[in-house]
Amino acid sequence: MTGHRRTTCAYCGVGCGLIVEQRENGRVQVAADPDHPANFGRICLKGASLGESLSTARRATVPRVFGESVSWDHAAATVADRFRATIKNHGPESVAFYVSGQLLTEDYYVANKLMKGFIGAANIDTNSRLCMSSSVSAMSRAFGSDTVPGCYEDLEAADLIVLVGSNAAWCHPVLFQRFYDPHRANNPNMVVIDPRRTETATKADLHLSLRPGSDAALFNGLLHHLRKSDKLDFQFLEEHTRGFSATLTAAQPFSIPHTASECGVPEKDIARFFNLFARTPKVVTLFSQGVNQSSSGTDKVNAVLNCHLATGRIGKPGMGPFSLTGQGNAMGGREVGGLSTVLAAHMSFTPEDCDRVERFWHAPSLARKPGLKAVELFEAIHRGEVRALWVMCTNPAVSLPNSERVHEALQRIPFLVVSECEAETETTRFADVHLPAQTWGEKNGTVTNSERRISRRRAFLEPPGEARPDWWIISRVACEMGFMQAFSYTGPADIFREHAALSGFENTTRDFDISALAELSNREYEDLAPIQWPVNARYPRGRARLFETGRFFHNDTRARMIPIQPRPPKNPVCDTFPFALNTGRVRDQWHSMSRTGKVPRLFGHTPEPMLAIHPEDAAANGLDQNPSGLVMVRSKWGGLVARIAPTRDQPRGTLFLPFHWNGRFAQAARANRLVNPATDPLSGQPELKHTPVAVTVLVPRWFGFLLTQEQEVPPINDLCYQVSVPRQGFWRHELAGTRPIQDYARWLEKHWGLRPREENWLEYAVGGGGSYRAAQIVEGRLNTCFYLTEKAVLPDRTWLETVFAKKQLEARERRSLLAGSLI
Ligand SMILES: Nc1nc2c(c(=O)[nH]1)N[C@H]1C(S)=C(S)[C@@H](COP(=O)(O)OP(=O)(O)OC[C@H]3O[C@@H](n4cnc5c(=O)[nH]c(N)nc54)[C@H](O)[C@@H]3O)O[C@H]1N2
Ligand SMILES: Nc1nc2c(c(=O)[nH]1)N[C@H]1C(S)=C(S)[C@@H](COP(=O)(O)OP(=O)(O)OC[C@H]3O[C@@H](n4cnc5c(=O)[nH]c(N)nc54)[C@H](O)[C@@H]3O)O[C@H]1N2
Ligand code: SF4
Ligand SMILES: [Mo]
């Protein structure tokens, strides 16, 4: 296919519209869609580089069963037989699906229907459990429904934006640009609440660097202050809420001095924030993983919602609480009911809902109670209760906490199926059956973004080999299990229509209703323009905001204020593990890097897994005296090696490590080896932002780096640190070893396939192996350079990286090579 096609971005929940153009030469150009209401022509670097991520080089192209390539018939029969046998012998609860907010709505719908309606258990959970389940629980508790009340326009209409636990400048960049423009004078006021001084915080008018985990105290304090300064909307409270007096009583002790001491923030900053909030009616509070990923995440979100309900600042232009969804279709997953704790189409496990869904699906054995939540699910595998697992579109070996234990579970489970587009991930290594999935650019369907806007993903590429869309794979297995009638879909449009019809089925009380889309023709589905739900007879063009009239989805139409008793993180720091480890994202990588890892320029920003630490903490622990910068980080759950990046942006006593790195690019730097599996009692969301750890110096025998045009090589066993990333035209390998290298040339030849014996090899070695530098120029171009030392400082990589781009080195550049910078 050549020409233009509209679609949405593969990555985050902002849900930007893109226009892809396939050129005659096979190249794909990706640009922002000027007409898409999520981004109106804006794009970020990850989105803009999607065209460079399309290589099919490492893709899965045929089904594999026990390591053998097989036909789809064989693979589907194997999966169906093993699932059927497991269910027969051990009951429906002995099987489970672990799915993903990156599936399309149609994929997700079919997976949920198969598990909850036809297998008859609710053991389908999703990586969204790790992502926004605390927000789901809190909004359900407050509103009686999992509803994001507002829309992106509210961010532009607001006078004050409060970001709680969100690094939106990096993680929701286009949304961030909608309310922050460095060239504009009248940006709304911005308050950022985050222990770290993030990129987002540097743009804020006020940054509250609060003590990790103290957000509930902060918002209790705010509620109390709103009351004291007479900013409560008593009419709204009287008419539209319940529980406010108990809630205000619980907030009573949180005076400004008390809040300041609980949060470790100066009183004057607390007062400034409280006053700004009190006097600004048009305020949007955006929240994300800094509050969700906590053992009290649900309470923290309710503490935020309380403040908006108490002031009636909800459902109106420019104001409201706003949960940021992370993955491109986390919201779509919630719509279909992809979490084990809900049923389908925003229905729960009440007898009426079960009866309704059972009739709609003609389900032979509908699940009647919630299933296992993600972290519990992997524990149930250890206990032998779950014996067959199907993982789709997620990489739990990297992304679940306490990952050594997760690896053991993946090893231990009698039958593991993985639907994955890549040929190899840390999870597929454990798979008995690997089903090759299509991915972005190949698949057709819909996604829903953070503001409830449904948009189409459209295919524009030929899938490699036998890769298939996820809805097809699941339906194929369902048919093989004997559920032909319910799963004989001919395409995603069939599934979407059914999903839309279910949302409107006997619906008098549910927020999620897209019944006006249930009759779309295939053509109309193909052309579907972005639209915000609900989309029904009353709102045929969708609806920007809910709760305008103060009516909520609890039976009595009133929202609930929830009294909050703040709780500290489950596992406190102690003498043995004195640092609080925080984990999260970097600007240019996406999760376990399966797509962003294919784009060399995305490694420019953060080429290594760096551990952020305050310089005084580094000094106090002797870490600054170690020229390699390498450290061992240990927790009760595991250990890893990383390089420190001292920065005053990181508060004392805390550390930050990105969770992206895994075995493919870095040996032993997977953050979740360390992370505790503590979860929130209501949402089951793990506390990924707080694990007590210890940090000690790691003194390798030698350390260095190798830049080479040669291809990627397998990890070398006797290294204590190896990070290998692609850069434009070469690979960058950061290395450290515990054993001395006797003969550098031989070592390079053996492990890296380099040819140091050739004439064009320049080298320089000092005294018995203390230091070694080498470079090789082939046909006038830099082909390889290698720098190793036992204790000295290595040259900066920046200049050398630029030399790789040169077709012909100048004499001065050649002379400078072994120095590592222009002399
Ligand atoms: N570049 C990039 N963008 C992404 C993703 C990606 O992988 N890469 N993933 C997407 C997904 S799935 C998600 S869920 C979103 C996540 O988006 P964000 O939630 O914005 O990202 P995180 O880096 O996980 O965490 C946000 C911040 O929470 C802070 N934090 C830690 N502890 C606390 C605390 O106790 N209180 C407060 N107030 N803050 C705290 C951290 O310091 C961090 O800066 O990003 C989406 N966008
Ligand atoms: N320590 C720590 N851990 C975290 C977090 C954190 O902040 N700290 N954040 C958590 C959060 S919020 C999230 S969302 C998770 C994300 O964690 P994961 O879900 O594990 O992340 P991804 O790397 O996006 O995994 C998606 C996988 O699906 C594959 N894939 C892509 N497209 C398709 C497709 O169409 N079909 C199929 N079948 N496969 C496909 C990709 O190649 C990739 O292997 O991580 C969580 N883990
Ligand atoms: S902001 Fe998110 S959806 Fe938009 S282009 Fe960037 S990664 Fe894609
Ligand atoms: Mo997420």
JSON list of N, CA and C and ligand atoms in Angstrom, two decimals, residues 8-18 39 42-48 50 171-175 590, ligand 3:
[
{"chain": "A", "resi": 8, "resn": "THR", "atom": "N", "xyz": [-3.80, 5.94, 15.18]},
{"chain": "A", "resi": 8, "resn": "THR", "atom": "CA", "xyz": [-3.35, 6.55, 16.44]},
{"chain": "A", "resi": 8, "resn": "THR", "atom": "C", "xyz": [-2.01, 5.97, 16.82]},
{"chain": "A", "resi": 9, "resn": "CYS", "atom": "N", "xyz": [-1.32, 6.71, 17.67]},
{"chain": "A", "resi": 9, "resn": "CYS", "atom": "CA", "xyz": [0.04, 6.34, 18.09]},
{"chain": "A", "resi": 9, "resn": "CYS", "atom": "C", "xyz": [0.05, 5.00, 18.81]},
{"chain": "A", "resi": 10, "resn": "ALA", "atom": "N", "xyz": [1.18, 4.30, 18.72]},
{"chain": "A", "resi": 10, "resn": "ALA", "atom": "CA", "xyz": [1.32, 2.98, 19.36]},
{"chain": "A", "resi": 10, "resn": "ALA", "atom": "C", "xyz": [1.51, 3.08, 20.87]},
{"chain": "A", "resi": 11, "resn": "TYR", "atom": "N", "xyz": [1.87, 4.25, 21.35]},
{"chain": "A", "resi": 11, "resn": "TYR", "atom": "CA", "xyz": [2.34, 4.32, 22.73]},
{"chain": "A", "resi": 11, "resn": "TYR", "atom": "C", "xyz": [1.29, 4.80, 23.72]},
{"chain": "A", "resi": 12, "resn": "CYS", "atom": "N", "xyz": [1.35, 6.02, 24.16]},
{"chain": "A", "resi": 12, "resn": "CYS", "atom": "CA", "xyz": [0.71, 6.33, 25.46]},
{"chain": "A", "resi": 12, "resn": "CYS", "atom": "C", "xyz": [-0.76, 6.71, 25.36]},
{"chain": "A", "resi": 13, "resn": "GLY", "atom": "N", "xyz": [-1.36, 6.85, 26.54]},
{"chain": "A", "resi": 13, "resn": "GLY", "atom": "CA", "xyz": [-2.78, 7.10, 26.69]},
{"chain": "A", "resi": 13, "resn": "GLY", "atom": "C", "xyz": [-3.24, 8.48, 26.26]},
{"chain": "A", "resi": 14, "resn": "VAL", "atom": "N", "xyz": [-2.33, 9.36, 25.85]},
{"chain": "A", "resi": 14, "resn": "VAL", "atom": "CA", "xyz": [-2.79, 10.63, 25.27]},
{"chain": "A", "resi": 14, "resn": "VAL", "atom": "C", "xyz": [-3.61, 10.31, 24.01]},
{"chain": "A", "resi": 15, "resn": "GLY", "atom": "N", "xyz": [-3.15, 9.29, 23.27]},
{"chain": "A", "resi": 15, "resn": "GLY", "atom": "CA", "xyz": [-3.93, 8.83, 22.12]},
{"chain": "A", "resi": 15, "resn": "GLY", "atom": "C", "xyz": [-3.86, 9.75, 20.92]},
{"chain": "A", "resi": 16, "resn": "CYS", "atom": "N", "xyz": [-2.66, 10.18, 20.57]},
{"chain": "A", "resi": 16, "resn": "CYS", "atom": "CA", "xyz": [-2.51, 11.15, 19.48]},
{"chain": "A", "resi": 16, "resn": "CYS", "atom": "C", "xyz": [-2.87, 10.52, 18.13]},
{"chain": "A", "resi": 17, "resn": "GLY", "atom": "N", "xyz": [-3.52, 11.32, 17.31]},
{"chain": "A", "resi": 17, "resn": "GLY", "atom": "CA", "xyz": [-3.80, 10.91, 15.95]},
{"chain": "A", "resi": 17, "resn": "GLY", "atom": "C", "xyz": [-2.59, 11.15, 15.07]},
{"chain": "A", "resi": 18, "resn": "LEU", "atom": "N", "xyz": [-2.31, 10.19, 14.20]},
{"chain": "A", "resi": 18, "resn": "LEU", "atom": "CA", "xyz": [-1.15, 10.27, 13.33]},
{"chain": "A", "resi": 18, "resn": "LEU", "atom": "C", "xyz": [-1.58, 10.07, 11.88]},
{"chain": "A", "resi": 39, "resn": "ASN", "atom": "N", "xyz": [-4.56, 15.70, 19.86]},
{"chain": "A", "resi": 39, "resn": "ASN", "atom": "CA", "xyz": [-3.26, 16.37, 19.71]},
{"chain": "A", "resi": 39, "resn": "ASN", "atom": "C", "xyz": [-3.25, 17.54, 18.74]},
{"chain": "A", "resi": 42, "resn": "ARG", "atom": "N", "xyz": [0.05, 18.01, 17.17]},
{"chain": "A", "resi": 42, "resn": "ARG", "atom": "CA", "xyz": [1.28, 17.90, 17.98]},
{"chain": "A", "resi": 42, "resn": "ARG", "atom": "C", "xyz": [1.73, 16.45, 18.00]},
{"chain": "A", "resi": 43, "resn": "ILE", "atom": "N", "xyz": [3.02, 16.25, 18.30]},
{"chain": "A", "resi": 43, "resn": "ILE", "atom": "CA", "xyz": [3.57, 14.89, 18.38]},
{"chain": "A", "resi": 43, "resn": "ILE", "atom": "C", "xyz": [4.80, 14.94, 19.28]},
{"chain": "A", "resi": 44, "resn": "CYS", "atom": "N", "xyz": [5.17, 13.81, 19.86]},
{"chain": "A", "resi": 44, "resn": "CYS", "atom": "CA", "xyz": [6.41, 13.78, 20.64]},
{"chain": "A", "resi": 44, "resn": "CYS", "atom": "C", "xyz": [7.43, 12.90, 19.92]},
{"chain": "A", "resi": 45, "resn": "LEU", "atom": "N", "xyz": [8.64, 12.85, 20.48]},
{"chain": "A", "resi": 45, "resn": "LEU", "atom": "CA", "xyz": [9.71, 12.13, 19.79]},
{"chain": "A", "resi": 45, "resn": "LEU", "atom": "C", "xyz": [9.41, 10.63, 19.62]},
{"chain": "A", "resi": 46, "resn": "LYS", "atom": "N", "xyz": [8.81, 10.02, 20.64]},
{"chain": "A", "resi": 46, "resn": "LYS", "atom": "CA", "xyz": [8.49, 8.58, 20.51]},
{"chain": "A", "resi": 46, "resn": "LYS", "atom": "C", "xyz": [7.53, 8.37, 19.35]},
{"chain": "A", "resi": 47, "resn": "GLY", "atom": "N", "xyz": [6.48, 9.17, 19.31]},
{"chain": "A", "resi": 47, "resn": "GLY", "atom": "CA", "xyz": [5.51, 9.04, 18.22]},
{"chain": "A", "resi": 47, "resn": "GLY", "atom": "C", "xyz": [6.15, 9.32, 16.87]},
{"chain": "A", "resi": 48, "resn": "ALA", "atom": "N", "xyz": [6.95, 10.37, 16.82]},
{"chain": "A", "resi": 48, "resn": "ALA", "atom": "CA", "xyz": [7.54, 10.78, 15.54]},
{"chain": "A", "resi": 48, "resn": "ALA", "atom": "C", "xyz": [8.53, 9.76, 15.01]},
{"chain": "A", "resi": 50, "resn": "LEU", "atom": "N", "xyz": [8.13, 6.50, 15.19]},
{"chain": "A", "resi": 50, "resn": "LEU", "atom": "CA", "xyz": [7.50, 5.19, 14.98]},
{"chain": "A", "resi": 50, "resn": "LEU", "atom": "C", "xyz": [7.90, 4.54, 13.66]},
{"chain": "A", "resi": 171, "resn": "CYS", "atom": "N", "xyz": [6.04, 11.65, 30.16]},
{"chain": "A", "resi": 171, "resn": "CYS", "atom": "CA", "xyz": [5.20, 10.46, 29.99]},
{"chain": "A", "resi": 171, "resn": "CYS", "atom": "C", "xyz": [3.91, 10.74, 29.25]},
{"chain": "A", "resi": 172, "resn": "HIS", "atom": "N", "xyz": [3.45, 11.97, 29.25]},
{"chain": "A", "resi": 172, "resn": "HIS", "atom": "CA", "xyz": [2.27, 12.35, 28.46]},
{"chain": "A", "resi": 172, "resn": "HIS", "atom": "C", "xyz": [2.62, 13.66, 27.76]},
{"chain": "A", "resi": 173, "resn": "PRO", "atom": "N", "xyz": [3.68, 13.62, 26.93]},
{"chain": "A", "resi": 173, "resn": "PRO", "atom": "CA", "xyz": [4.28, 14.89, 26.46]},
{"chain": "A", "resi": 173, "resn": "PRO", "atom": "C", "xyz": [3.33, 15.79, 25.68]},
{"chain": "A", "resi": 174, "resn": "VAL", "atom": "N", "xyz": [2.49, 15.21, 24.85]},
{"chain": "A", "resi": 174, "resn": "VAL", "atom": "CA", "xyz": [1.62, 16.06, 24.03]},
{"chain": "A", "resi": 174, "resn": "VAL", "atom": "C", "xyz": [0.52, 16.69, 24.89]},
{"chain": "A", "resi": 175, "resn": "LEU", "atom": "N", "xyz": [0.03, 15.94, 25.85]},
{"chain": "A", "resi": 175, "resn": "LEU", "atom": "CA", "xyz": [-0.95, 16.51, 26.77]},
{"chain": "A", "resi": 175, "resn": "LEU", "atom": "C", "xyz": [-0.31, 17.65, 27.56]},
{"chain": "A", "resi": 590, "resn": "TRP", "atom": "N", "xyz": [10.03, 3.08, 26.10]},
{"chain": "A", "resi": 590, "resn": "TRP", "atom": "CA", "xyz": [8.68, 2.57, 26.41]},
{"chain": "A", "resi": 590, "resn": "TRP", "atom": "C", "xyz": [8.82, 1.20, 27.06]},
{"chain": "B", "resi": 3, "resn": "SF4", "atom": "S1", "xyz": [2.20, 11.86, 23.50]},
{"chain": "B", "resi": 3, "resn": "SF4", "atom": "FE1", "xyz": [1.85, 9.64, 23.62]},
{"chain": "B", "resi": 3, "resn": "SF4", "atom": "S2", "xyz": [0.31, 9.20, 22.06]},
{"chain": "B", "resi": 3, "resn": "SF4", "atom": "FE2", "xyz": [1.14, 11.26, 21.64]},
{"chain": "B", "resi": 3, "resn": "SF4", "atom": "S3", "xyz": [2.78, 10.93, 20.15]},
{"chain": "B", "resi": 3, "resn": "SF4", "atom": "FE3", "xyz": [3.73, 10.91, 22.18]},
{"chain": "B", "resi": 3, "resn": "SF4", "atom": "S4", "xyz": [3.74, 8.75, 22.79]},
{"chain": "B", "resi": 3, "resn": "SF4", "atom": "FE4", "xyz": [2.32, 8.93, 21.08]}
]
